[in-house]
Every structure is written in C-alpha cells, then in structure tokens.
Amino acid sequence: MRFNDGYWLIKDGVKPYYGLQLVKSVEIDDSLHLQVSSKPIRHRGDTLAGPVFDVKFHSPTEGIIGVRITHFKGIRPVTPGIPLFPNATPEPSNVSISIGENPSISTGGLTAAINPKPYSFTFSANNRVITTCHPKSQFIADVAHRWTTTSASSTTCLANDISANPYRTPEPATVRYIAQEFNVSPGEKFYGFGEQFGAFVKNGQRIDIWNQDGGTASEQAYKCVPFYFSTAGYGLFVNHPGEVEFEVGSEKVSRVAISIRGEQLEYFFISGSTPLEVLSRYTLLTGRPALPPLWTFGLWLSTSFLTDYGTETVTGFLEGMKQRNCDVRVFHLDCFWMKQYEWCSFTFDPENFPNPAEYLSSIKEKYGVKICLWINPYISQFSPLFDEAAREGYFIKRTNGDVWQWDLWQPGLAIVDMTNPAARQWYKSKLVALMDLGVDSFKTDFAERIPHMNIKYHEDKYDSYAMHNMYTIMYNQLVHETLEERYGKGGAVVFARSSFAGGQRFPTHWGGDVESTFEGMAETLRGGLSLTLSGFAFTSHDIGGFEGTPPAHVYIRWLAYGLFSSHSRLHGSESYRVPWVYGEEAARILAKYLNAKHRLMPYIYAQAIAAHRLGYPIQRAMLVDFIDDRTAHCLDQQYMLGPSLLFAPVFGDDNHETEYYLPAGTWTAYTPLLGSGKPRVVRGPRWVKEVVPLSEIPAYVRAGSVLALGPSDMKKPDYNLAEDVELRLYHPELGKTVACEIPSGHGAEIAATVTVTSDESQVVVKVVQGSLGGWGVRLFEDPTLKIDGVVGATLDGSGEECVNHGGILFRADSGVTEVIIRRTINPVTV
C-alpha cells in the first residue's frame, strides 16, 4: 500500500497515526512490552485518548525476535493462522531484556534496541546494525477506499467477475491499515516473497502476497510467501495469512514497507551468520519439508494436457523411452484421465481406460514406473459427485447459502470446503479409492483462485481473506497426509502448483504454466530461485515449457536445466515432450543427462536429507553460498545444486555466446565442455564467455568438495546409494578435514560418513562411521600431480570413464576403511 504522494505529502484521504514516543516499557514473561503514543507527551493532558500502540518484542527461538504491533486488542485474531513450529521444536532462547530509558531485547547475538523519543529502533547482530525502524515508520492509517482498489485482492477476477461475486456489498468509505517500514541501506538487496517470476532482485518492486493463477510471465504468482531475505544479513517473515502488501524501495526508495488491513501486525526478524542459517531458522519457525521418496528424483513423464491419453499412446511412450535409455520412473496422467466436463469425478474415463486397475498394474510391472494422477479441489457441476457434495454441504458457499460457483476452468465448478471435516474425509475417500487401483502420487493442481468476497465456510470463524492464501495449505496437507497414511513417512509426494508460507512441508512444487521459449525458461529459473529463498527446498517445472511447442534447441537446452533440478518432469499442453519428437539427438542427450543425475543420487539425496533436517534448499541462488561476493547478488541465470555443484543453463541455440560467472576459487568442469577429453579447470573469480554445444551445459564442481557418485547405467534413482560409490575429491584444501555423508536411500538413514584430510604429502580418505559396499576414490588436483604411492587401494588409470572425466582413480581394496594417497604437488597457474 502506498500512503504518500511523493516523499513530502500524504495522499488526500489518508490519515496516518505514527508511533512517535515510547511512554512505558515493561518485561512480562520473557517479552518486552512497550506503550507507544501517536503524539508527543508534554503533559498529562496529552495522555488523553489515542491511538497508543501496544508493541510486544519477544523471542520464540534462538536468533529470532518477533514484533507484534496492536492497536485495538479486542479485535479477534485473523484465522486460520499460519502454524508456527508445526514439525520442529523451538531452540531454547537465552533472552536478555532491559527496560527503562533505553529498552532492548537480545537473543543469540541479535538485539533490538529501542530509542524512546522520537520512537525508533534498530536490529543489530554482533554489534553491527542490520536495519533501522526510523521515526514515523510504525503506524496505522485510515485510507480512503479509492486508494485500495489497486491491491491484488481488489483487482482479481474473483472480486470483479459477475459469477464469482454477483451480490456485491457496498465498500467502506475508509479502510484501516497497519504498517511497518525499515531502512534500505546503500547496496542492500532483497529476494524471495515466494515464487516471483519478475526481476530476481526485488528492489523497486511492489509485491502483493496474494496467490493468483497468472502463469509465469506476469506479476502474479502461484506461491506467494510473506518472507524476504536481505543481503544485510537477515530474513523477515510477516505472520499474516491474508493479503500482505510490500513496497520494496518502491514508494520510498530507501524503505522497505509492509502493510496489511487490520488492527494488528506481527512479524519475525530472523538473523543468521549465513543465508543458510537464516533459512534454517525460518523453516524451523514455519516448517521443515518432508523427505520425498528416493524414486521421486527420477524422470517424470506426462501425457501432456490436451493430447491423446489412450493406452496405446501411453504404452508407446514408455516403450520408446526405455529403448532409448531414457527410463521413466513416474508416469503422470493429466486432466483427461477423467471425462471432459467432469473434473473432478475421480473416475477413469472408460473409453480410454476400461480396466484401470489392470492397466496400471501392467505398466507398473513392465516399465517399473510409479503412477501420478492430476487432481484439483474443484468439482464441475457435471461431475457425478456434484449433487452429493452440494447436498451434504461439502462446498464453499455464498453468504446467502447458495453453493459458490463460476465457469472459469470447468462449467459451474464448485470448490470443496477444506474447513469441513466431513468434506475432507469425503475428498480423502476418493484418493484412497484411486490408491487402491495402484496410484502412487497426485499432482495437486490449482487452489489459487479461491473466492474471498461474500462467501462463507463451514468453519464460520475463518476469515475469507485469510482462507484465500491458506486454502492451498489445507488442500496439499490433506493429500500429502493421505498418501503418508498409505505409504508411510517418507513415502509421500505431491506435485503441487500453489502454496503459501509453511507449504514447504508438503513437497514437491512445480513452476506452473510457462511458455516454451528461452524467456519462459529464464522466468522459471527466477521463480524457482525466489521460491528456494523463501523456505522451499524442492523445485520442479515443465521441461521444454507448457504453452506451445518448443523448437528443438529450446527443448534440448531445457533438458539440462530440468534434469539438474531436484525434480524433473517432461510435460506440455497441446504437444508431447517425449524426446524423439525433437529428434533422436535430443533422446541421446536426455539419456546422458538422466544417467548423470542417477549417478549423482548419493550426493543429491544427501542434500534432500539436509533439507528435511535443516531446511536447506537444494537448488539455490549463487548468493546463498557466496554472500560475500557482490557479483553473486544479481546472478539469476545460474545456480548451485547443493554446496558443491554449479550449473549455468544456456538460453540460446548452438551459436549463442553464453556468459556465466565463477566465484573465487578453483572450479573443475563436471561435464566435458567444447569436446575436451580432460576436465577443464578455471580459477575464479571470473566471467566465462563462450559458445556451448547443444549437448552440454556449463557445470562445475567447487574446490574442496567431496562428491559421492553411484554406478553408471542404474536406469533409476532408487538403488543402494552406499554400494559401489565413487568419491570424487576436487582440489582438497591443505590442512582441512571435510566430512561427507552417504545416505543408504532408505529415508533419512545415513549408511556411512567419510572424512577427507589433505596435507602437503598425502590425502587420507576414511570411513569413520558405517560402511560402504565397495568404493573408490577419484582425485582431481593440479595437472602436474605426481603419485608417490597408495595404501588401501589400487591405482586404476584405464577405462573410458577416466578418459571422459579425468582425475586419478583408486579402487579401494576389499574390506578397507581407509585409503591413503601419497602424492607430490607442483602447482601451476591455470
């Protein structure tokens, strides 16, 4: 919300009441409570009337300070609220509070210090001011309605479509807002706010936290999250389920402003020594992701949307993929597995699938695939389920008692009321029946266009504006928990399009409807990087794009980006995404990348476990790992996959000159580039500008990394990750010990922990915990490296693998737990 007319003037019709002076401070139950007057207090007469704000500073866990600003305490809290600490225990917070002339509260090195007159405060960490709430930066404002009409909740079709909102109530003349502003320091940059497809750096943008179905090429977003990350070293989460309006250096260029409608605003200021620590603390607060099953990291293939779903087509796709070594792990049937006009009926179309249980069983057995079905929470009035659900009160209703309906997407569709326990059980029973047929997962589509005007829920205390964003959480939680009940903890996965704060608990999420262009590919990457800077760990998208048919070079470039994402799916709208449609060379390239991803599963799944335990994102922006490198702050066309692997997708054909950045240190090419038979080594920081063949993607490994790889040609991701492991050591740092955890592939179980210690004369690789079923070491160091001897292993210098990837390979002797490589290094400048 913008309250000002320029910098000096307030808009006509806006009446602000600023917090101007601290009147009283008191400590209550490990919290600092302030009374803040909206006018200067010169004598007792100035204490008559208000507003006077009740401002509470508290610490729910170490390193986080919450601030709750309340005008009228008697207003009921907005419900449903965002669950806090839903699946993790707060860390004990050693809170220190001082009151009196200069109140303050501290926890874990983070301090909020209050200046009483004029009222303001700072957040600092380790004696460094992070940001400041300046005078007149905390306030309520009564705003003339005409200034509120540009908010997302007002401009949406849900507010203006005659079917969505036919019985309109008069708008109030004035709307009450409550707001908070913080300083924007020179050079400070902001990120996150959920899956935002616009400019990656959010400075200068107005962002409304209000889920909408707007594709990837607009300011709308499927997954809005009221959280941002700042390069000043903090994150900020607004604990409000409804619409939150952010002005990120856009109304006032040196302020980031937060505003909501209502009488109370709460936010949490989250500190951390690194971006990962900030994100870990944020996900402790709002929820850590479930660990997806190992099989979900394989290749997903779809029928596409508007295409043929017949059994011959499906079988032909699976057979063609198998013959080309592009083995599918999950086969997805999109909307038309049901009859047209009947979504959702939860019943297979008998014309295409006369015996679905038998058919699903046969392709699962023959091709080793899991089955995913498309669903949504909408029920067409032509669905055989509509009358029952309407009769039983399972739908969202208008305030006059009618079922809420409109025609967008399906004729006369209604929306299941997820606040109704009976409706949830009814919806769940439909999913259970499908799992009985052999379904393993569900693509939980839609749930962004949830009405908020003149409607009511079964749970009548729930606010409709809050439910607009919170609905998707209830929807995906229901489906995820239903899958968990059948397949156990660690056995459930949804493929969701919409989400909100806390939705990271129910992975995984894909980027929505993107055009089949390089521009669309770049939008998808920006959206994904913003999402993983908002607490989400797992991301996916439609490889090749959804809308339209990609040219072959777009499809092939996208394959590399898609396969080196946490989850990989081939899906389109009116055209297929099987690779041979784009030429047999595309199939060969897909097979190469898929095999590479399967080999990387010990590494990738270890990152998935870290995401589950700590909230670390897998696919993430460069700044997450290189926050001290200012160049990394603006990079949105490359990413890290975990802490060790850098990928730079190419957004052009085979003549395109791409450019990417390597931060300081030694980087070794993970895949051969430009036809080189030996690994290319580049020393950063530097920009690399080159033409990259269609069959390649710039991919580098960070110096000091220990990369665990599985065997080649496994054909799937779910194998014994601790068997026949190759440990790749990339330029080990002298005098350092690095630990590497090798998962078994069974849930979060770690099969072995390996340490690597390097000094000037030797590298020692040791299994310090657990065991490995056969393993080897491949050492990447300077090219003049001379091996003086090896203990516990045999030097293996032959074979195509060695020629392709370089390095010096050592096969560990049977039963050994330690390999010592003695060598002489003669460093050269690369």
Coordinates of N, CA, C and O in Angstrom, one line a residue, residues 6 10 18 82 109 138 145 204 207 218 229 345 418 447 468 482 530 599 605 640 657 698 703 742 751 776:
G6 N 4.4 11.2 -3.3 CA 5.8 11.6 -3.3 C 6.4 11.3 -1.9 O 5.9 10.5 -1.2
I10 N 1.2 13.4 2.1 CA 0.3 12.3 2.3 C -0.8 12.4 1.3 O -1.3 13.5 1.0
Y18 N 1.2 8.0 13.6 CA 2.6 7.4 13.7 C 2.9 7.1 15.2 O 2.5 7.9 16.1
I82 N -1.2 -18.9 10.5 CA -0.1 -19.7 10.0 C 0.5 -20.5 11.1 O 0.9 -19.9 12.1
G109 N 22.8 -13.3 19.8 CA 23.6 -12.3 19.1 C 22.8 -11.3 18.4 O 23.3 -10.3 17.8
Q138 N 6.4 3.2 12.0 CA 5.4 2.3 12.5 C 4.1 3.0 12.8 O 4.1 4.0 13.6
H145 N -11.1 4.6 0.4 CA -11.3 3.3 -0.3 C -10.7 3.4 -1.7 O -10.1 2.5 -2.2
G204 N 12.7 -2.0 -5.8 CA 12.0 -1.2 -6.7 C 10.6 -1.8 -7.1 O 9.9 -1.2 -7.9
I207 N 5.0 -5.8 -4.3 CA 4.7 -7.2 -4.3 C 3.5 -7.4 -3.3 O 3.6 -7.1 -2.2
S218 N 3.8 -12.9 -15.7 CA 3.2 -11.7 -15.2 C 3.6 -11.4 -13.7 O 4.5 -12.2 -13.2
F229 N 14.4 -12.1 2.1 CA 15.8 -12.2 2.6 C 16.6 -11.0 2.1 O 16.4 -10.5 1.0
S345 N -14.1 -36.0 -11.1 CA -15.0 -37.1 -10.8 C -14.3 -38.2 -10.1 O -14.9 -39.1 -9.5
M418 N -12.5 -27.1 2.5 CA -11.5 -27.8 3.3 C -11.5 -27.6 4.8 O -10.8 -28.2 5.5
A447 N -6.0 -24.3 -6.9 CA -6.2 -23.8 -5.5 C -5.6 -22.4 -5.3 O -5.3 -22.0 -4.2
H468 N -8.1 -17.4 1.5 CA -7.6 -17.3 0.1 C -6.2 -17.9 0.0 O -5.9 -18.7 -0.9
T482 N -2.8 -38.1 3.3 CA -3.5 -39.3 2.8 C -2.5 -40.2 2.2 O -2.6 -41.5 2.4
S530 N 13.7 -17.7 -6.4 CA 13.0 -16.9 -5.4 C 12.3 -17.8 -4.4 O 12.2 -17.5 -3.2
R599 N 23.5 -41.1 -11.3 CA 24.8 -41.2 -10.7 C 25.0 -40.3 -9.5 O 25.7 -40.6 -8.5
Y605 N 20.6 -36.9 -2.8 CA 19.8 -37.4 -1.7 C 20.3 -37.0 -0.3 O 19.6 -36.7 0.6
M640 N 23.4 -23.0 -7.8 CA 24.1 -24.1 -7.2 C 23.1 -25.2 -6.9 O 21.9 -24.9 -6.6
E657 N 26.4 -17.2 -27.7 CA 27.6 -17.0 -26.9 C 27.0 -16.7 -25.4 O 26.5 -15.7 -25.2
P698 N 27.3 -25.8 -19.1 CA 28.4 -25.4 -18.1 C 28.1 -25.9 -16.7 O 27.1 -25.5 -16.1
A703 N 36.0 -26.3 -5.5 CA 37.2 -26.8 -4.9 C 36.9 -27.2 -3.4 O 36.2 -26.5 -2.8
I742 N 27.0 -40.4 3.3 CA 26.5 -41.2 2.2 C 25.2 -41.8 2.7 O 25.2 -42.6 3.6
A751 N 24.2 -44.2 5.6 CA 24.9 -45.5 5.6 C 26.3 -45.4 6.1 O 26.9 -46.3 6.7
G776 N 35.5 -46.4 -4.3 CA 36.8 -45.9 -4.9 C 36.9 -44.4 -4.7 O 36.0 -43.7 -4.2

